[in-house]
């Protein structure tokens, strides 16, 4: 039996994780659930899985959640940072599913590692911000960080049974997002509604925008560098619009190993929770005859400058990936609120990165300071843009 905390239980990954848990009640037991949004859904999840602890963002939501539960409900309810930390280090838990979106996932994940919990990692921002610290802490405590991100789950599976010194390249596949075929001059007219409509994956809002700008792939390059301990030079991005190949690894003898499946996160989630065992998920196989062809093309770095910014930050290291991430979060938020346009997203990030004095080998406090600095710097740029007339 695995005893789980799910950080970010009401999100896209959280819901898929609970779906897997629900199918295998003899294998998994939920001890703690956390959420920020969708308190109604959290209440339903508590009724279904009876965790010992549930955590919401604010005191106001504690009252709301209690109002949705029966008076004799036994789940403890907490709120805020202390609550998220308590869920991450819960004494009855052995594995923490890290599925909060954005920088807010970092500290609870670090707390879980410090408490010796195994991590099923969806929150890629954790590794983008503090990959060196996270991986060295995990190594120190001999705990596993298993990827939930589909590409990294694929790479993890393609690396199994092979020697690291025989690795030639990691080929990180990307769908190309909804604007792969849109001419650059039409990018000005991209609205949040259009950007949220991803062609192959059903995901939360922030990662959907990241996929549309291709920042998601950039963040995944940095995630792969840390998870698999390789230089950015060994990571290549390949556009594969059908999202059937989830990523590939090539070796020095010219062999390429790929992992394939339908685009559904339940496979990667289940593997992170049960590997090396595979669970009978009843997932449909890809309909190869129906799909006809699997195609590949290089990414268009001019149309999608976020990818280049991420490669630059990946190479520079230190606090620069954290600044990239924080500025991106601010820019995505401003875009979703229609304060800036789609093409301003990379401009905001470029501005913050250009102004930043990189700290090499930063401690966690320096990372958190860089995050705050980048948010302020990006915020000022966004405010000036709005004052000049906005979108
Ligand atoms: P989502 O927006 O659907 O869900 C996020 C969850 O985190 C929700 O439960 C929300 O209430 C909670 N949350 C949001 N802000 C919070 C805060 N400040 N403090 C505490 N909790 C907060 O996001 P998602 O699509 O499930 O993505 C979660 C993470 O997984 C992201 O890092 C994303 O990059 C990664 N990921 C997602 C997918 C996918 O298919 N959705 C695939 C690969 C990786
Ligand atoms: Mg991914």
PDB file of C-alpha atoms and ligand atoms in Angstrom, residues 7-16 34-38 57 84 98-102 104-105 121-125 148-151 201-208 210 216 219-220 223 265, ligand 1:
ATOM      1  CA  UNK A   7      -0.692  18.704  -3.437  1.00  0.00           C
ATOM      2  CA  UNK A   8      -2.997  20.440  -5.914  1.00  0.00           C
ATOM      3  CA  UNK A   9      -5.748  17.796  -5.768  1.00  0.00           C
ATOM      4  CA  UNK A  10      -8.393  19.854  -7.583  1.00  0.00           C
ATOM      5  CA  UNK A  11      -6.280  20.568 -10.671  1.00  0.00           C
ATOM      6  CA  UNK A  12      -5.942  18.647 -13.897  1.00  0.00           C
ATOM      7  CA  UNK A  13      -3.119  16.399 -12.571  1.00  0.00           C
ATOM      8  CA  UNK A  14      -4.723  16.136  -9.119  1.00  0.00           C
ATOM      9  CA  UNK A  15      -8.024  14.918 -10.592  1.00  0.00           C
ATOM     10  CA  UNK A  16      -6.270  12.409 -12.869  1.00  0.00           C
ATOM     11  CA  UNK A  34      -4.576  20.276  -0.776  1.00  0.00           C
ATOM     12  CA  UNK A  35      -6.130  22.862  -3.062  1.00  0.00           C
ATOM     13  CA  UNK A  36      -6.394  26.558  -3.639  1.00  0.00           C
ATOM     14  CA  UNK A  37      -9.305  26.695  -6.066  1.00  0.00           C
ATOM     15  CA  UNK A  38     -12.497  24.679  -6.462  1.00  0.00           C
ATOM     16  CA  UNK A  57      -5.566  28.597   0.833  1.00  0.00           C
ATOM     17  CA  UNK A  84       0.527  22.898   2.768  1.00  0.00           C
ATOM     18  CA  UNK A  98       3.534  17.459  -6.295  1.00  0.00           C
ATOM     19  CA  UNK A  99       0.831  18.925  -8.560  1.00  0.00           C
ATOM     20  CA  UNK A 100       0.434  22.538  -7.468  1.00  0.00           C
ATOM     21  CA  UNK A 101       0.905  24.859 -10.429  1.00  0.00           C
ATOM     22  CA  UNK A 102       3.773  27.372 -10.493  1.00  0.00           C
ATOM     23  CA  UNK A 104       3.931  27.894  -5.083  1.00  0.00           C
ATOM     24  CA  UNK A 105       4.827  24.208  -5.470  1.00  0.00           C
ATOM     25  CA  UNK A 121       6.690  15.321  -9.600  1.00  0.00           C
ATOM     26  CA  UNK A 122       4.290  17.158 -11.897  1.00  0.00           C
ATOM     27  CA  UNK A 123       5.287  20.654 -10.712  1.00  0.00           C
ATOM     28  CA  UNK A 124       8.141  21.264 -13.158  1.00  0.00           C
ATOM     29  CA  UNK A 125       8.594  24.806 -11.782  1.00  0.00           C
ATOM     30  CA  UNK A 148       4.782  12.768 -13.895  1.00  0.00           C
ATOM     31  CA  UNK A 149       5.377  15.089 -16.851  1.00  0.00           C
ATOM     32  CA  UNK A 150       4.646  12.806 -19.819  1.00  0.00           C
ATOM     33  CA  UNK A 151       7.871  13.623 -21.701  1.00  0.00           C
ATOM     34  CA  UNK A 201      -3.756  17.779 -24.214  1.00  0.00           C
ATOM     35  CA  UNK A 202      -6.412  18.808 -21.656  1.00  0.00           C
ATOM     36  CA  UNK A 203      -4.545  20.763 -18.945  1.00  0.00           C
ATOM     37  CA  UNK A 204      -4.737  23.624 -16.438  1.00  0.00           C
ATOM     38  CA  UNK A 205      -4.769  27.240 -17.669  1.00  0.00           C
ATOM     39  CA  UNK A 206      -1.176  28.191 -16.956  1.00  0.00           C
ATOM     40  CA  UNK A 207       0.418  25.171 -18.630  1.00  0.00           C
ATOM     41  CA  UNK A 208      -1.964  25.576 -21.594  1.00  0.00           C
ATOM     42  CA  UNK A 210       2.910  27.867 -21.661  1.00  0.00           C
ATOM     43  CA  UNK A 216       6.303  24.757 -21.485  1.00  0.00           C
ATOM     44  CA  UNK A 219      10.671  24.661 -18.781  1.00  0.00           C
ATOM     45  CA  UNK A 220      10.787  20.961 -19.666  1.00  0.00           C
ATOM     46  CA  UNK A 223      13.410  19.982 -15.896  1.00  0.00           C
ATOM     47  CA  UNK A 265      -1.719  11.823 -18.199  1.00  0.00           C
TER      48      UNK A 265
HETATM   49  P1  LIG B   1      -4.194  23.258 -12.514  1.00  0.00           P
HETATM   50  O1  LIG B   1      -4.233  24.730 -12.598  1.00  0.00           O
HETATM   51  O2  LIG B   1      -5.238  22.457 -13.207  1.00  0.00           O
HETATM   52  O3  LIG B   1      -4.210  22.826 -10.958  1.00  0.00           O
HETATM   53  C1  LIG B   1      -3.353  23.383 -10.003  1.00  0.00           C
HETATM   54  C2  LIG B   1      -3.678  22.900  -8.609  1.00  0.00           C
HETATM   55  O4  LIG B   1      -2.866  23.659  -7.687  1.00  0.00           O
HETATM   56  C3  LIG B   1      -5.131  23.152  -8.174  1.00  0.00           C
HETATM   57  O5  LIG B   1      -5.519  22.186  -7.226  1.00  0.00           O
HETATM   58  C4  LIG B   1      -5.066  24.530  -7.507  1.00  0.00           C
HETATM   59  O6  LIG B   1      -6.120  24.738  -6.599  1.00  0.00           O
HETATM   60  C5  LIG B   1      -3.714  24.447  -6.805  1.00  0.00           C
HETATM   61  N1  LIG B   1      -3.059  25.757  -6.653  1.00  0.00           N
HETATM   62  C6  LIG B   1      -2.999  26.755  -7.570  1.00  0.00           C
HETATM   63  N2  LIG B   1      -2.304  27.801  -7.072  1.00  0.00           N
HETATM   64  C7  LIG B   1      -1.920  27.448  -5.816  1.00  0.00           C
HETATM   65  C8  LIG B   1      -1.198  28.129  -4.781  1.00  0.00           C
HETATM   66  N3  LIG B   1      -0.716  29.370  -4.955  1.00  0.00           N
HETATM   67  N4  LIG B   1      -0.990  27.463  -3.620  1.00  0.00           N
HETATM   68  C9  LIG B   1      -1.461  26.213  -3.437  1.00  0.00           C
HETATM   69  N5  LIG B   1      -2.176  25.530  -4.358  1.00  0.00           N
HETATM   70  C10 LIG B   1      -2.393  26.151  -5.542  1.00  0.00           C
HETATM   71  O7  LIG B   1      -2.726  22.809 -12.988  1.00  0.00           O
HETATM   72  P2  LIG B   1      -2.296  21.432 -13.695  1.00  0.00           P
HETATM   73  O8  LIG B   1      -2.516  21.530 -15.147  1.00  0.00           O
HETATM   74  O9  LIG B   1      -2.844  20.272 -12.931  1.00  0.00           O
HETATM   75  O10 LIG B   1      -0.717  21.498 -13.494  1.00  0.00           O
HETATM   76  C11 LIG B   1      -0.120  21.276 -12.235  1.00  0.00           C
HETATM   77  C12 LIG B   1       1.381  21.130 -12.425  1.00  0.00           C
HETATM   78  O11 LIG B   1       1.630  19.966 -13.206  1.00  0.00           O
HETATM   79  C13 LIG B   1       2.017  22.310 -13.187  1.00  0.00           C
HETATM   80  O12 LIG B   1       3.290  22.552 -12.673  1.00  0.00           O
HETATM   81  C14 LIG B   1       2.122  21.783 -14.615  1.00  0.00           C
HETATM   82  O13 LIG B   1       3.192  22.358 -15.329  1.00  0.00           O
HETATM   83  C15 LIG B   1       2.372  20.297 -14.368  1.00  0.00           C
HETATM   84  N6  LIG B   1       1.948  19.426 -15.463  1.00  0.00           N
HETATM   85  C16 LIG B   1       0.640  19.397 -15.837  1.00  0.00           C
HETATM   86  C17 LIG B   1       0.225  18.586 -16.886  1.00  0.00           C
HETATM   87  C18 LIG B   1      -1.234  18.494 -17.293  1.00  0.00           C
HETATM   88  O14 LIG B   1      -1.564  17.691 -18.152  1.00  0.00           O
HETATM   89  N7  LIG B   1      -2.121  19.268 -16.718  1.00  0.00           N
HETATM   90  C19 LIG B   1       1.174  17.826 -17.576  1.00  0.00           C
HETATM   91  C20 LIG B   1       2.491  17.872 -17.164  1.00  0.00           C
HETATM   92  C21 LIG B   1       2.874  18.668 -16.112  1.00  0.00           C
END
